[in-house]
Coordinates of C-alpha atoms in Angstrom, one line a residue:
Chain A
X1442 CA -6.7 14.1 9.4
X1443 CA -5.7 11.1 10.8
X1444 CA -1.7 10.1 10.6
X1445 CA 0.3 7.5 11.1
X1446 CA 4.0 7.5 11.7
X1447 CA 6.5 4.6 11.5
X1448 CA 9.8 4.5 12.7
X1449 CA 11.9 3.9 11.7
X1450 CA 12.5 4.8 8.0
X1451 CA 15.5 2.1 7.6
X1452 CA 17.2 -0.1 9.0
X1453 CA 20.3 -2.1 8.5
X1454 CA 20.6 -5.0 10.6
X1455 CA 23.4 -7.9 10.4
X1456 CA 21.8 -11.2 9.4
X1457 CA 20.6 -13.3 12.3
X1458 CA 20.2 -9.6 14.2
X1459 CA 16.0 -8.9 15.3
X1460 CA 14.4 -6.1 13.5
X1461 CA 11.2 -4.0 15.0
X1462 CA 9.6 -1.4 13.2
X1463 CA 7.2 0.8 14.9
X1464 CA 4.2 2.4 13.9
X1465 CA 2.1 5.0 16.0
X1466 CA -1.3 7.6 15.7
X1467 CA -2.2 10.0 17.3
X1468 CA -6.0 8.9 17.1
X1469 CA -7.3 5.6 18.0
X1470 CA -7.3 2.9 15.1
X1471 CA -9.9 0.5 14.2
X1472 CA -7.6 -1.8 12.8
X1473 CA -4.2 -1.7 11.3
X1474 CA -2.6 -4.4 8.5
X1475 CA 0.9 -4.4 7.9
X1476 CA 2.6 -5.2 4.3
X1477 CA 5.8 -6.2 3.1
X1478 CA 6.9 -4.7 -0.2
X1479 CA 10.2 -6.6 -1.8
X1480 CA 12.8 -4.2 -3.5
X1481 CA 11.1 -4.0 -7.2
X1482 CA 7.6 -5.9 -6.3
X1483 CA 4.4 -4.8 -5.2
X1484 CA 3.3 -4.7 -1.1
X1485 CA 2.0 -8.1 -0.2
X1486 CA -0.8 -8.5 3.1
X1487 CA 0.9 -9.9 5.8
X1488 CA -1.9 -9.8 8.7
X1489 CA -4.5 -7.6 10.2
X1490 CA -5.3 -6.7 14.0
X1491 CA -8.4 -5.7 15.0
X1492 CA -8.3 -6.5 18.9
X1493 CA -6.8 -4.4 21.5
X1494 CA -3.2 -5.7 22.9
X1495 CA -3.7 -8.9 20.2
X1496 CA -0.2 -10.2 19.3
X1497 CA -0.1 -12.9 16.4
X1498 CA 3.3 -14.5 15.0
X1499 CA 3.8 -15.7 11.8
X1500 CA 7.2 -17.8 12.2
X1501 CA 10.0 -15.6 12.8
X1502 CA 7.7 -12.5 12.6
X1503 CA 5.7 -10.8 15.8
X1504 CA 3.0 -8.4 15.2
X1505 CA 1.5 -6.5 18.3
X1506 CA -1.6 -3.9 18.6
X1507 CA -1.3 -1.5 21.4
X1508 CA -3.8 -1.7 24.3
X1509 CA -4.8 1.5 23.2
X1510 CA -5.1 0.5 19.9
X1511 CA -2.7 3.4 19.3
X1512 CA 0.2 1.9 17.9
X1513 CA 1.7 -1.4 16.6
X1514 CA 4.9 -2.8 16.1
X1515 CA 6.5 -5.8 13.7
X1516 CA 9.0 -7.8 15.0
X1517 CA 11.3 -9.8 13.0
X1518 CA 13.2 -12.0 15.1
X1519 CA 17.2 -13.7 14.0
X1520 CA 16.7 -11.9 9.9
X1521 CA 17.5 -13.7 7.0
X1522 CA 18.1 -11.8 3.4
X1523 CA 14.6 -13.5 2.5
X1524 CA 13.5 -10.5 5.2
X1525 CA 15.0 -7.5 2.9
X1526 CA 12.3 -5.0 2.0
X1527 CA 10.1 -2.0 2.6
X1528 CA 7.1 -3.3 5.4
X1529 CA 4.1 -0.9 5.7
X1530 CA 1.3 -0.4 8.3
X1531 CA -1.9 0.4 7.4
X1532 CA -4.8 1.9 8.9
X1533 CA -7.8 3.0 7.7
X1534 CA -10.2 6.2 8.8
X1535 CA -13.3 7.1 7.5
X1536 CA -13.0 4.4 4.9
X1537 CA -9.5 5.5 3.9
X1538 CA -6.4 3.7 4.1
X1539 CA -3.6 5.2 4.8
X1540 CA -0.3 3.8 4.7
X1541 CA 2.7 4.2 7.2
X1542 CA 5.6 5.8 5.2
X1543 CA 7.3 2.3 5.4
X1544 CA 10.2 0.9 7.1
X1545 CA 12.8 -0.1 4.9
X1546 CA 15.0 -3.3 6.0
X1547 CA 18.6 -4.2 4.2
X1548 CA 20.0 -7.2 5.9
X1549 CA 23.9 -8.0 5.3
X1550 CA 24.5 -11.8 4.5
Chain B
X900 CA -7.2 -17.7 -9.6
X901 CA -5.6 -14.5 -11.5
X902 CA -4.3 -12.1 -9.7
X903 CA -4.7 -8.1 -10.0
X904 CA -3.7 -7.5 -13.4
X905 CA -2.1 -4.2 -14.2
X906 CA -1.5 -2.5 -18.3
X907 CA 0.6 -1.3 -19.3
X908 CA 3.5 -2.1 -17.0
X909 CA 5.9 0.6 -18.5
X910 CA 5.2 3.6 -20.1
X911 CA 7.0 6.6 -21.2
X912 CA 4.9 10.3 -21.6
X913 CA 6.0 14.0 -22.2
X914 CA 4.3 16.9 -20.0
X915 CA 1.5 17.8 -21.0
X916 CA 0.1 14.8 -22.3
X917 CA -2.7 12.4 -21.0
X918 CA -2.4 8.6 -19.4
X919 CA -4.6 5.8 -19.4
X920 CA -3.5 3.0 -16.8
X921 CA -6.0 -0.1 -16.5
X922 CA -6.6 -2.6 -13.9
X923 CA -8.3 -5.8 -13.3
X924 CA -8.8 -7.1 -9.9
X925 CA -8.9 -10.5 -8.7
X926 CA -12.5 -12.2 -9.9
X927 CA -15.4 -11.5 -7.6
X928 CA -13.3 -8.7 -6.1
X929 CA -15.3 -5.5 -6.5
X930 CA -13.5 -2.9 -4.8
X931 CA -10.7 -1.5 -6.4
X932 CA -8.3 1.2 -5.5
X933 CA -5.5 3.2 -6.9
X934 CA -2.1 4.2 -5.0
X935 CA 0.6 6.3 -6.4
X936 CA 4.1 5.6 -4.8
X937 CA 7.2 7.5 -5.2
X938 CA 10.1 7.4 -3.1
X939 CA 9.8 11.3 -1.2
X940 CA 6.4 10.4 -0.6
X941 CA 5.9 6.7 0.0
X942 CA 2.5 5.2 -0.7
X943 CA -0.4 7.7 -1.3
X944 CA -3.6 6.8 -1.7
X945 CA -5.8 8.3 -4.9
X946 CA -9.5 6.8 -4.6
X947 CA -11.4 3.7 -4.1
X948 CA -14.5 2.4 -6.4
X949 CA -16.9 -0.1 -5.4
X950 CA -20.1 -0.8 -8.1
X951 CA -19.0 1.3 -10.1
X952 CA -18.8 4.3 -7.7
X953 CA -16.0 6.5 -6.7
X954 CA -16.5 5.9 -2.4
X955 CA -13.6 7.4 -1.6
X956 CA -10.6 10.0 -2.8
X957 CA -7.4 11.4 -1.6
X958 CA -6.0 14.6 -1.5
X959 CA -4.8 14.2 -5.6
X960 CA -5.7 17.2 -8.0
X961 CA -8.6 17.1 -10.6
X962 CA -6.1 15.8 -13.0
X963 CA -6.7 12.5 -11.7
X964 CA -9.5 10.4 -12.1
X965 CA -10.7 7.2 -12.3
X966 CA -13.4 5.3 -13.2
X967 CA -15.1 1.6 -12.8
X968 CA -16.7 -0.4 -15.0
X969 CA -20.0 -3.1 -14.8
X970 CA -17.3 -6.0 -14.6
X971 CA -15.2 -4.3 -12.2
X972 CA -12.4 -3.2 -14.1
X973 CA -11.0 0.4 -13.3
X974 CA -9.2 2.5 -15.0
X975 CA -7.3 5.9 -14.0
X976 CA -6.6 8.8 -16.3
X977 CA -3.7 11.7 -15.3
X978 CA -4.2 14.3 -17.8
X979 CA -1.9 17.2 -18.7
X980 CA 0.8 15.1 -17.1
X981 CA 3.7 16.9 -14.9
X982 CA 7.2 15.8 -14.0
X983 CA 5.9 15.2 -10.9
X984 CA 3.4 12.5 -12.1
X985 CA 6.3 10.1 -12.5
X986 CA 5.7 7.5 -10.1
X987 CA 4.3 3.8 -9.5
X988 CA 1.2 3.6 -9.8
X989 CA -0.4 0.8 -7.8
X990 CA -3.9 -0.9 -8.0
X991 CA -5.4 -3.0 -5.4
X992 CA -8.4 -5.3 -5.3
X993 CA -10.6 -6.0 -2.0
X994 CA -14.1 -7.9 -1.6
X995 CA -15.4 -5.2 -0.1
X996 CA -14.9 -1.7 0.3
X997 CA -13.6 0.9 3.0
X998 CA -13.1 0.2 6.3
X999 CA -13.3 -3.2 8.2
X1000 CA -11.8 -6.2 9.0
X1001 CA -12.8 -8.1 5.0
X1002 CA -10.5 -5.2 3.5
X1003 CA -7.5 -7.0 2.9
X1004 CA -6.1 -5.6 -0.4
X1005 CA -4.3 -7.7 -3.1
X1006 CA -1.6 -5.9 -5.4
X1007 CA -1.2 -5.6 -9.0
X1008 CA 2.8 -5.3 -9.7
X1009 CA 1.6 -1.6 -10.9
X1010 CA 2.5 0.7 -13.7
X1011 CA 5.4 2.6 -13.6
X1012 CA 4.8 5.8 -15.7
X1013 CA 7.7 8.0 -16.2
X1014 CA 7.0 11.9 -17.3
X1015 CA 9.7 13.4 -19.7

């Protein structure tokens, strides 16, 4: 069944430091979310791309969709503390979602 | 509006024994969809309802199930609980179900069940 990988699983960046977290199938998506889960919350939508190559920003944060619509990537650019926590791609197959294992993110103040 | 509301928050069971986790979604939401998340495995994903019917399922054993009600409300049962079952166990609301650009799912804070 369909898979998708995300790289990598943490990461521990000083603050002001970018942060990118990668995710990538092996089968072409339809779409892909990504998530952002705070230590001790619940995952929270950040955005969806649909669109092949589409890039959208969101402040500080860069969200890309492969021209293949293979793989994605989040990029967090100059991190704050407010940026610590576990963000998730999501795809969805057959009607299925399917999360990315998640990319956990511990930024030192 | 309410968000996804999740009961009970905590809960304490022995193997063997039987849980009953409940969740409300956001109003005029009427998919809903359960996730178990545990830190070896991440975020799994158990089944989906829509109207009242299971539309899709993960690759969870028959000990899990789920159901949906006329007004939307779900509820998930884990019987003969193993140590394994402890876990957070996520619900999500969605207007729609499955696939597609409208499936943007909204997060109860979930119900942490721990298995003694």
């Amino acid at each position: 069944g369909q898979q998708v990988m995300q790289i990598p699983q943490y990461q521990h960046v000083q603050e002001g430091e970018d942060f990118t977290t990668y995710c990538n199938s092996s089968t072409t998506l339809s779409n892909i979310q990504w998530y952002k889960q705070r230590p001790g919350g619940h995952p929270v939508f950040l955005i969806q791309l649909v669109k092949s190559g589409e890039v959208k920003k969101q402040k500080r944060l860069t969200f890309q969709f492969g021209e293949a619509k293979k793989n994605s990537s989040l990029h967090i650019t100059a991190t704050q503390t407010t940026d610590v926590g576990t963000y998730f791609c999501v795809s969805s197959n057959t009607g299925k979602l399917i999360f990315g294992q998640g990319t956990t993110l511990q930024v030192k103040p | 509006k309410a968000g996804v509301t999740q009961t009970p928050r905590y809960l304490i069971k022995t193997r063997g024994q039987q849980v009953t986790l409940s969740c409300s979604p956001i109003s005029g939401h009427r998919s809903v969809s359960w996730y178990q998340q545990t830190p070896g495995q991440g975020l799994q994903f158990l089944f989906e309802y829509f109207s009242e019917t299971q539309r899709n399922k993960g690759n969870f054993p028959g000990r899990f199930s789920g159901r949906q009600f006329s007004n939307s409300r779900s509820e998930m049962n884990v019987s003969t609980l193993e140590l394994g079952d402890s876990a957070l166990y996520l619900c999500a609301s969605s207007l729609v179900a499955g696939s597609g650009g409208a499936n943007v799912l909204t997060f109860g804070a979930g119900s942490r069940l721990t298995v003694l």
